[in-house]
CSV table of C-alpha atoms in Angstrom, one decimal:
chain,number,residue,atom,x,y,z
A,1,MET,CA,0.0,0.0,0.0
A,2,GLY,CA,3.1,2.3,0.0
A,3,PHE,CA,3.3,2.5,3.8
A,4,GLU,CA,7.0,1.4,4.2
A,5,MET,CA,9.0,0.6,7.3
A,6,SER,CA,11.0,3.8,6.9
A,7,PHE,CA,7.7,5.7,7.5
A,8,ALA,CA,6.3,3.5,10.3
A,9,GLU,CA,9.3,3.2,12.5
A,10,PRO,CA,10.0,6.8,13.5
A,11,PHE,CA,6.4,7.5,14.5
A,12,LEU,CA,5.7,4.3,16.3
A,13,GLY,CA,9.0,4.2,18.1
A,14,GLN,CA,8.8,0.5,18.9
A,15,SER,CA,10.4,-2.7,17.7
A,16,LYS,CA,10.6,-3.4,14.0
A,17,ASP,CA,8.1,-6.2,14.2
A,18,VAL,CA,5.5,-4.1,16.0
A,19,ALA,CA,6.1,-1.1,13.7
A,20,ARG,CA,5.7,-3.3,10.6
A,21,ALA,CA,2.5,-4.8,11.9
A,22,ALA,CA,1.0,-1.5,13.0
A,23,GLY,CA,2.0,0.3,9.9
A,24,GLY,CA,0.5,-2.1,7.5
A,25,SER,CA,-2.7,-2.6,9.5
A,26,LEU,CA,-3.2,1.1,10.0
A,27,PHE,CA,-3.6,1.6,6.2
A,28,ARG,CA,-6.1,-1.3,6.0
A,29,SER,CA,-8.3,-0.5,9.0
A,30,GLY,CA,-7.7,3.1,10.0
A,31,TRP,CA,-8.8,4.1,13.5
A,32,VAL,CA,-9.7,0.5,14.5
A,33,MET,CA,-6.1,-0.5,14.3
A,34,LEU,CA,-4.9,2.8,15.7
A,35,LYS,CA,-6.9,2.1,18.8
A,36,ASP,CA,-5.3,-1.3,19.1
A,37,VAL,CA,-1.9,0.2,18.8
A,38,MET,CA,-2.6,2.8,21.4
A,39,ASN,CA,-3.9,0.1,23.8
A,40,ARG,CA,-0.5,-1.5,23.5
A,41,GLU,CA,0.9,1.7,25.0
A,42,ILE,CA,2.5,2.9,21.8
A,43,SER,CA,2.8,6.7,21.8
A,44,LEU,CA,1.4,8.3,18.7
A,45,ALA,CA,1.3,12.1,19.0
A,46,LEU,CA,0.2,13.0,15.5
A,47,PRO,CA,-2.7,15.5,14.8
A,48,LEU,CA,-6.0,14.4,13.3
A,49,GLY,CA,-5.1,16.5,10.1
A,50,PHE,CA,-2.2,14.2,9.5
A,51,TRP,CA,-4.3,11.1,9.5
A,52,LEU,CA,-7.0,12.8,7.4
A,53,ALA,CA,-4.3,13.6,4.8
A,54,CYS,CA,-3.2,9.9,4.9
A,55,GLY,CA,-6.8,8.7,4.5
A,56,MET,CA,-6.7,6.9,7.8
A,57,VAL,CA,-10.1,7.7,9.1
A,58,HIS,CA,-11.9,5.1,7.1
A,59,ALA,CA,-12.4,2.2,9.5
A,60,ALA,CA,-15.1,0.4,7.6
A,61,SER,CA,-17.2,0.5,4.5
A,62,THR,CA,-20.4,2.6,4.4
A,63,PRO,CA,-23.4,0.6,5.7
A,64,ALA,CA,-26.5,0.1,3.6
A,65,ASN,CA,-28.3,2.5,5.9
A,66,ALA,CA,-26.1,5.4,7.1
A,67,LEU,CA,-26.6,8.4,9.3
A,68,LEU,CA,-24.8,11.5,7.9
A,69,VAL,CA,-23.6,14.2,10.4
A,70,LEU,CA,-22.1,17.6,9.6
A,71,ALA,CA,-19.6,19.1,12.0
A,72,LYS,CA,-19.4,22.8,11.4
A,73,SER,CA,-16.2,23.5,13.4
A,74,ASP,CA,-14.4,20.6,11.9
A,75,ASN,CA,-15.6,21.2,8.4
A,76,THR,CA,-16.3,17.4,8.0
A,77,LEU,CA,-19.0,15.0,7.2
A,78,ALA,CA,-19.2,11.9,9.3
A,79,ILE,CA,-20.7,8.6,8.1
A,80,VAL,CA,-22.2,6.8,11.1
A,81,ASP,CA,-23.4,3.2,11.3
A,82,PRO,CA,-26.8,3.5,13.1
A,83,ALA,CA,-26.7,-0.1,14.2
A,84,THR,CA,-23.5,0.5,16.3
A,85,MET,CA,-23.5,4.3,16.6
A,86,LYS,CA,-19.9,4.3,15.4
A,87,VAL,CA,-18.3,6.7,13.0
A,88,VAL,CA,-17.0,4.7,10.1
A,89,ALA,CA,-15.5,7.5,8.1
A,90,ARG,CA,-15.0,11.3,8.0
A,91,MET,CA,-14.4,13.4,4.9
A,92,PRO,CA,-13.9,17.1,4.3
A,93,SER,CA,-17.2,18.9,3.8
A,94,GLY,CA,-16.0,22.2,2.4
A,95,PRO,CA,-16.2,25.6,4.3
A,96,ASP,CA,-19.1,26.3,6.7
A,97,PRO,CA,-21.2,23.2,6.1
A,98,HIS,CA,-24.8,23.7,7.2
A,99,GLU,CA,-27.1,21.2,5.5
A,100,VAL,CA,-26.6,17.8,3.9
A,101,ILE,CA,-28.8,15.4,1.8
A,102,ALA,CA,-28.1,12.1,0.1
A,103,SER,CA,-28.9,11.1,-3.4
A,104,ALA,CA,-31.9,8.7,-3.9
A,105,ASP,CA,-29.5,5.7,-4.4
A,106,GLY,CA,-27.5,6.6,-1.3
A,107,LYS,CA,-24.2,6.8,-3.2
A,108,PHE,CA,-23.6,10.5,-2.9
A,109,ALA,CA,-24.0,13.3,-0.3
A,110,TYR,CA,-24.4,17.0,-1.1
A,111,VAL,CA,-23.4,19.6,1.5
A,112,SER,CA,-24.3,23.3,1.3
A,113,ASN,CA,-21.4,25.7,2.0
A,114,TYR,CA,-23.4,28.6,3.4
A,115,GLY,CA,-21.1,31.3,4.8
A,116,GLY,CA,-24.0,33.6,5.5
A,117,GLY,CA,-24.3,34.3,1.7
A,118,ALA,CA,-20.5,34.5,1.1
A,119,TYR,CA,-20.1,31.1,-0.5
A,120,ASN,CA,-21.5,29.6,-3.7
A,121,THR,CA,-20.6,26.0,-3.6
A,122,ILE,CA,-22.2,22.6,-2.8
A,123,THR,CA,-19.7,20.0,-1.8
A,124,VAL,CA,-20.2,16.5,-3.3
A,125,ILE,CA,-19.1,13.4,-1.4
A,126,ASP,CA,-18.8,9.9,-2.7
A,127,LEU,CA,-20.3,7.8,0.2
A,128,VAL,CA,-19.1,4.5,-1.3
A,129,ALA,CA,-15.5,5.5,-1.9
A,130,GLN,CA,-15.6,7.8,1.1
A,131,LYS,CA,-14.0,10.7,-0.6
A,132,THR,CA,-14.8,14.3,-1.4
A,133,LEU,CA,-15.3,15.2,-5.1
A,134,THR,CA,-15.2,18.4,-7.0
A,135,PRO,CA,-17.7,20.8,-5.6
A,136,ILE,CA,-20.7,22.3,-7.6
A,137,ASP,CA,-20.0,25.9,-8.5
A,138,LEU,CA,-23.3,27.9,-8.3
A,139,GLY,CA,-21.8,31.0,-9.8
A,140,PRO,CA,-23.8,34.1,-8.7
A,141,LEU,CA,-26.3,31.9,-6.6
A,142,ARG,CA,-24.7,32.6,-3.3
A,143,GLY,CA,-25.6,31.4,0.2
A,144,PRO,CA,-26.8,27.9,-0.6
A,145,HIS,CA,-28.5,26.4,2.4
A,146,GLY,CA,-31.6,24.2,2.4
A,147,LEU,CA,-31.3,20.9,0.4
A,148,VAL,CA,-33.7,18.3,-0.9
A,149,PHE,CA,-33.1,15.4,-3.4
A,150,ALA,CA,-36.2,14.7,-5.5
A,151,GLY,CA,-37.0,13.5,-9.0
A,152,GLY,CA,-33.3,12.7,-9.6
A,153,LYS,CA,-32.4,16.4,-9.0
A,154,LEU,CA,-30.7,18.3,-6.1
A,155,TRP,CA,-32.9,21.2,-5.1
A,156,PHE,CA,-31.4,24.0,-3.1
A,157,THR,CA,-32.0,27.5,-1.7
A,158,ALA,CA,-29.6,30.3,-2.4
A,159,GLU,CA,-30.3,32.8,0.3
A,160,ALA,CA,-28.2,35.7,-0.9
A,161,ALA,CA,-29.7,35.4,-4.4
A,162,LYS,CA,-33.3,35.0,-3.0
A,163,VAL,CA,-33.9,32.0,-5.2
A,164,ILE,CA,-34.4,28.3,-5.2
A,165,GLY,CA,-32.9,26.1,-7.9
A,166,SER,CA,-32.4,22.5,-9.0
A,167,TYR,CA,-29.1,20.9,-10.1
A,168,ASP,CA,-29.1,17.8,-12.4
A,169,PRO,CA,-26.2,15.5,-11.5
A,170,ALA,CA,-26.5,13.8,-14.9
A,171,THR,CA,-25.9,16.9,-17.0
A,172,GLN,CA,-23.9,18.7,-14.2
A,173,LYS,CA,-26.0,21.8,-14.7
A,174,VAL,CA,-28.3,24.0,-12.7
A,175,ASP,CA,-31.4,23.5,-14.8
A,176,LEU,CA,-34.0,25.6,-13.0
A,177,VAL,CA,-33.9,28.8,-11.0
A,178,ILE,CA,-37.0,30.4,-9.4
A,179,GLY,CA,-36.9,33.7,-7.6
A,180,THR,CA,-38.8,34.2,-4.3
A,181,GLY,CA,-38.4,37.9,-3.8
A,182,GLN,CA,-38.1,37.2,-0.1
A,183,ASN,CA,-35.3,37.8,2.4
A,184,ARG,CA,-33.3,34.8,3.6
A,185,THR,CA,-35.0,32.1,1.7
A,186,HIS,CA,-33.5,29.4,3.9
A,187,MET,CA,-35.1,25.9,4.0
A,188,ILE,CA,-36.9,24.0,1.3
A,189,PHE,CA,-39.4,21.2,0.7
A,190,VAL,CA,-40.2,19.6,-2.6
A,191,SER,CA,-43.1,17.2,-3.1
A,192,ASP,CA,-42.5,13.7,-4.6
A,193,ASP,CA,-44.4,14.6,-7.7
A,194,LEU,CA,-42.3,17.8,-8.1
A,195,LYS,CA,-45.4,19.9,-8.4
A,196,ARG,CA,-45.1,21.8,-5.1
A,197,ILE,CA,-42.1,23.6,-3.5
A,198,VAL,CA,-42.2,25.3,-0.1
A,199,THR,CA,-39.6,27.6,1.4
A,200,SER,CA,-39.2,29.5,4.7
A,201,ASN,CA,-38.0,33.1,4.4
A,202,VAL,CA,-36.6,34.0,7.8
A,203,SER,CA,-36.2,37.8,7.6
A,204,SER,CA,-39.4,38.3,5.7
A,205,ALA,CA,-41.4,36.3,8.2
A,206,THR,CA,-43.1,34.4,5.4
A,207,MET,CA,-43.5,31.0,3.7
A,208,THR,CA,-43.5,30.7,0.0
A,209,ILE,CA,-45.7,28.0,-1.7
A,210,ILE,CA,-44.6,27.5,-5.3
A,211,GLU,CA,-46.8,25.2,-7.5
A,212,LYS,CA,-46.5,23.9,-11.0
A,213,ARG,CA,-49.2,25.0,-13.3
A,214,ALA,CA,-50.1,22.6,-16.1
A,215,GLY,CA,-49.7,23.8,-19.7
A,216,GLY,CA,-48.7,27.3,-20.7
A,217,GLY,CA,-45.2,26.3,-21.9
A,218,ARG,CA,-44.0,25.2,-25.3
A,219,GLY,CA,-43.8,21.5,-25.9
A,220,PRO,CA,-40.7,19.6,-26.7
A,221,GLY,CA,-38.8,20.5,-29.9
A,222,PRO,CA,-38.2,18.1,-32.8
A,223,GLY,CA,-35.6,16.2,-30.7
A,224,GLY,CA,-38.1,15.4,-28.0
A,225,PRO,CA,-37.1,14.6,-24.4
A,226,GLY,CA,-33.9,12.7,-24.2
A,227,PRO,CA,-33.4,9.9,-21.7
A,228,GLY,CA,-32.3,11.4,-18.4
A,229,GLY,CA,-29.5,10.1,-16.1
A,230,ALA,CA,-30.1,8.3,-12.9
A,231,GLY,CA,-30.6,10.3,-9.8
A,232,GLY,CA,-27.4,9.2,-8.2
A,233,THR,CA,-25.1,10.1,-11.1
A,234,PRO,CA,-22.2,12.1,-9.7
A,235,PRO,CA,-20.5,15.1,-11.3
A,236,GLY,CA,-18.3,13.8,-14.0
A,237,GLY,CA,-20.4,10.7,-14.4
A,238,GLN,CA,-22.0,9.4,-17.5
A,239,GLY,CA,-25.6,10.6,-17.6
A,240,GLY,CA,-28.1,10.7,-20.3
A,241,ARG,CA,-29.2,13.7,-22.3
A,242,GLY,CA,-31.4,16.2,-20.5
A,243,PRO,CA,-34.9,17.0,-21.6
A,244,GLY,CA,-35.2,18.6,-25.0
A,245,GLY,CA,-32.1,16.8,-26.4
A,246,PRO,CA,-30.5,17.5,-29.8
A,247,GLY,CA,-32.9,19.6,-31.9
A,248,GLY,CA,-35.2,20.5,-28.9
A,249,ARG,CA,-36.0,24.2,-28.6
A,250,GLY,CA,-35.1,24.3,-24.9
A,251,GLY,CA,-31.4,23.4,-25.5
A,252,PRO,CA,-29.6,21.4,-22.9
A,253,MET,CA,-32.0,22.5,-20.1
A,254,GLY,CA,-35.2,21.7,-22.0
A,255,PRO,CA,-38.4,23.7,-22.5
A,256,PRO,CA,-40.3,25.0,-19.4
A,257,GLY,CA,-43.3,22.8,-20.0
A,258,GLY,CA,-45.6,25.0,-17.8
A,259,ASP,CA,-45.3,27.8,-15.4
A,260,TRP,CA,-45.0,28.2,-11.6
A,261,ASP,CA,-47.4,30.1,-9.4
A,262,GLU,CA,-46.1,31.6,-6.1
A,263,THR,CA,-48.1,32.4,-3.0
A,264,VAL,CA,-46.4,34.2,-0.1
A,265,VAL,CA,-48.0,33.5,3.3
A,266,ALA,CA,-47.2,35.7,6.2
A,267,VAL,CA,-46.4,33.8,9.3
A,268,GLY,CA,-44.4,34.6,12.5
A,269,ARG,CA,-41.1,36.5,12.9
A,270,GLY,CA,-38.0,34.4,12.3
A,271,ALA,CA,-39.8,31.5,10.5
A,272,GLU,CA,-37.0,29.1,9.7
A,273,GLY,CA,-37.5,25.4,10.6
A,274,PHE,CA,-40.6,23.9,9.0
A,275,ASP,CA,-42.1,20.7,7.8
A,276,VAL,CA,-45.0,19.5,5.7
A,277,SER,CA,-47.3,16.9,7.3
A,278,PRO,CA,-47.0,13.4,5.9
A,279,ASP,CA,-50.5,13.7,4.4
A,280,GLY,CA,-49.4,16.9,2.6
A,281,LYS,CA,-52.3,18.9,4.0
A,282,GLU,CA,-50.5,21.3,6.4
A,283,ILE,CA,-47.2,23.2,6.7
A,284,TRP,CA,-46.0,23.8,10.3
A,285,ALA,CA,-43.4,26.6,10.7
A,286,ALA,CA,-41.5,27.4,13.9
A,287,ASN,CA,-41.2,31.2,14.4
A,288,ALA,CA,-37.9,31.8,16.3
A,289,GLN,CA,-38.5,35.4,17.4
A,290,ASP,CA,-42.1,35.0,18.4
A,291,GLY,CA,-41.8,31.5,20.0
A,292,THR,CA,-44.8,30.4,18.1
A,293,VAL,CA,-45.7,27.7,15.5
A,294,SER,CA,-47.8,28.7,12.5
A,295,ILE,CA,-50.0,26.1,10.8
A,296,VAL,CA,-50.7,26.8,7.2
A,297,ASP,CA,-53.5,25.0,5.3
A,298,VAL,CA,-52.0,23.9,2.0
A,299,ASP,CA,-55.3,24.1,0.0
A,300,SER,CA,-56.3,27.6,1.1
A,301,LYS,CA,-52.7,28.8,1.5
A,302,LYS,CA,-53.6,30.6,4.7
A,303,VAL,CA,-52.6,30.3,8.3
A,304,SER,CA,-55.3,28.3,10.0
A,305,GLN,CA,-53.8,28.5,13.5
A,306,THR,CA,-50.9,29.9,15.5
A,307,LEU,CA,-49.8,27.9,18.5
A,308,ASN,CA,-48.2,29.6,21.6
A,309,ALA,CA,-45.6,26.8,21.9
A,310,ASP,CA,-42.9,28.8,23.8
A,311,VAL,CA,-40.2,27.8,21.3
A,312,VAL,CA,-38.2,31.1,21.2
A,313,SER,CA,-35.0,30.7,19.2
A,314,ALA,CA,-36.5,27.7,17.4
A,315,ASN,CA,-34.3,26.3,14.7
A,316,ARG,CA,-35.8,23.1,13.2
A,317,LEU,CA,-39.3,21.5,13.2
A,318,LYS,CA,-40.0,17.9,12.1
A,319,PHE,CA,-43.0,15.6,12.0
A,320,THR,CA,-42.6,12.0,13.1
A,321,PRO,CA,-43.0,9.6,10.2
A,322,ASP,CA,-46.6,8.7,11.4
A,323,GLY,CA,-47.6,12.4,11.5
A,324,LYS,CA,-48.7,12.1,15.2
A,325,PHE,CA,-46.0,14.3,16.8
A,326,VAL,CA,-43.9,17.4,15.9
A,327,LEU,CA,-40.5,18.0,17.3
A,328,VAL,CA,-39.0,21.5,17.6
A,329,SER,CA,-35.4,22.3,18.5
A,330,THR,CA,-34.2,25.6,19.9
A,331,LEU,CA,-30.7,27.1,19.6
A,332,GLY,CA,-30.9,28.9,22.9
A,333,GLY,CA,-32.8,26.5,25.0
A,334,SER,CA,-32.2,23.3,26.9
A,335,ASN,CA,-35.4,21.5,25.7
A,336,LEU,CA,-36.7,19.7,22.7
A,337,SER,CA,-40.4,20.5,22.5
A,338,ILE,CA,-42.8,17.7,21.5
A,339,LEU,CA,-46.2,18.7,20.2
A,340,ASP,CA,-49.2,16.5,19.6
A,341,ALA,CA,-50.2,17.2,16.0
A,342,ALA,CA,-53.9,16.4,16.5
A,343,ALA,CA,-54.3,18.2,19.9
A,344,ARG,CA,-52.3,21.2,18.6
A,345,LYS,CA,-50.3,21.5,21.9
A,346,VAL,CA,-47.0,20.8,23.6
A,347,VAL,CA,-47.2,17.5,25.4
A,348,LYS,CA,-43.6,17.1,26.6
A,349,ARG,CA,-40.3,18.9,26.8
A,350,VAL,CA,-37.1,16.8,26.9
A,351,ASN,CA,-33.9,18.3,28.3
A,352,ILE,CA,-31.2,17.6,25.7
A,353,GLY,CA,-28.4,20.1,26.6
A,354,HIS,CA,-27.7,23.7,25.9
A,355,GLY,CA,-29.3,24.2,22.5
A,356,ALA,CA,-30.0,22.2,19.3
A,357,ALA,CA,-30.2,22.6,15.6
A,358,GLY,CA,-30.8,19.8,13.0
A,359,ILE,CA,-33.4,17.1,13.6
A,360,LEU,CA,-33.6,13.9,11.6
A,361,MET,CA,-36.3,11.2,11.8
A,362,GLN,CA,-35.1,7.6,11.3
A,363,PRO,CA,-37.3,6.2,8.4
A,364,ASP,CA,-38.6,3.4,10.5
A,365,GLY,CA,-40.0,5.8,13.0
A,366,LEU,CA,-38.1,4.3,16.0
A,367,ARG,CA,-35.6,7.1,16.7
A,368,ALA,CA,-34.9,10.8,16.1
A,369,TYR,CA,-31.5,12.4,16.0
A,370,VAL,CA,-31.0,15.9,17.3
A,371,ALA,CA,-27.8,17.9,16.7
A,372,CYS,CA,-26.9,19.6,20.0
A,373,THR,CA,-24.5,22.1,18.5
A,374,PRO,CA,-23.2,23.8,21.7
A,375,ASP,CA,-22.7,20.4,23.4
A,376,ASN,CA,-20.8,18.8,20.5
A,377,TYR,CA,-23.0,15.7,20.4
A,378,VAL,CA,-26.1,14.3,18.6
A,379,ALA,CA,-28.8,13.3,21.0
A,380,LEU,CA,-30.7,10.0,20.3
A,381,ILE,CA,-34.4,10.2,21.0
A,382,ASP,CA,-36.6,7.1,21.4
A,383,LEU,CA,-39.8,8.0,19.6
A,384,LYS,CA,-41.9,5.6,21.7
A,385,SER,CA,-40.8,6.9,25.1
A,386,MET,CA,-39.8,10.3,23.9
A,387,GLU,CA,-36.7,10.2,26.0
A,388,VAL,CA,-33.0,10.6,25.4
A,389,THR,CA,-31.4,7.2,25.1
A,390,GLY,CA,-27.8,8.2,24.3
A,391,HIS,CA,-25.4,10.6,22.7
A,392,LEU,CA,-23.2,10.4,19.6
A,393,ASP,CA,-19.9,12.2,19.2
A,394,ALA,CA,-19.5,12.8,15.5
A,395,GLY,CA,-17.5,16.1,15.5
A,396,LYS,CA,-17.6,19.6,16.9
A,397,GLN,CA,-20.7,21.7,16.5
A,398,PRO,CA,-22.9,19.2,14.7
A,399,ASP,CA,-25.7,20.7,12.6
A,400,GLY,CA,-27.1,19.2,9.4
A,401,LEU,CA,-28.2,15.6,9.5
A,402,ALA,CA,-29.3,13.2,6.7
A,403,TRP,CA,-30.1,9.6,6.0
A,404,ALA,CA,-28.5,7.6,3.2
A,405,ALA,CA,-30.1,4.4,2.1
A,406,ALA,CA,-28.3,2.3,-0.6
A,407,ARG,CA,-30.5,1.1,-3.4
């Protein structure tokens, strides 16, 4: 593997046999062997950055179902085996990572490099090879933050540009940009049928509902729609032609095929974290400055109720997979608030530390993960008892969380 004795001996400082065994094994099994070596009282005073450069943080292959955790202070993405709660690999995430999402096939992760609007890249990580790839350059679309993967496309917000967009991994192009005209367009939801997009606009205290209108656009040109690439095709991969292939009027990005209608709904101040109920009928938005939760009826596109939930500094809001409960994290508080969706009220507050950001629901509905940023751990919440059952150390200042399922 290129890890010769001349390299191993000086750092391990032990007999030739021990150094040879440790050196060869370290390259094969990373931190697992490193732990064994240290248990044998071998002094190894090298910084983490050295081992990152040597690729020695890959202890195991990526599991079929993996938890992804961003560490903002470390600028890393950790791959965690949810069966053992062990970090199996860490990769560079690019500067100021905030949100992460996995491709539909679980092979790639996409990380928004936010920078408060200063950055314009989305980092791409190969979850199988466990390595960081060339980032996506969004050009003038600065401040990428919220991410969703739907319909084979990566959907994102660009806060500084006041837009949402979609990126096609097959063609390696941004193929759609829609302006919101709202300040701090931050988080995003895209329906499975790609006909409805929802954003939270923090500084404007609004939610934007964007819906696809049938018709109204030119049809495909003479070339017709070309076969698209698979949803998991990475940058540089071999994807099919985009819609409106050779001869199509729309060029490489295809014709519009309809228009989009936008409805701006006023909610509470500091609306940021939100979720759409599993049945698609309601949007719940946590208002950080007001400490309230706004419930928006999707059909009427109006606020149907505002709950005095006492969630000042709210950051994220998520429905449980069965739609029965809603979890709200707060950056400045010690509790995770749990609301009964039907009763429309807080039924429990769980002490999780000194503040929290990202929330992720395990697809089977058994567990929730809450990124407790100030405490440098991810809290594990049993969704039956609604109690903390453990903590996961996946890096400093954890924030964005995602689930990757291999298909």
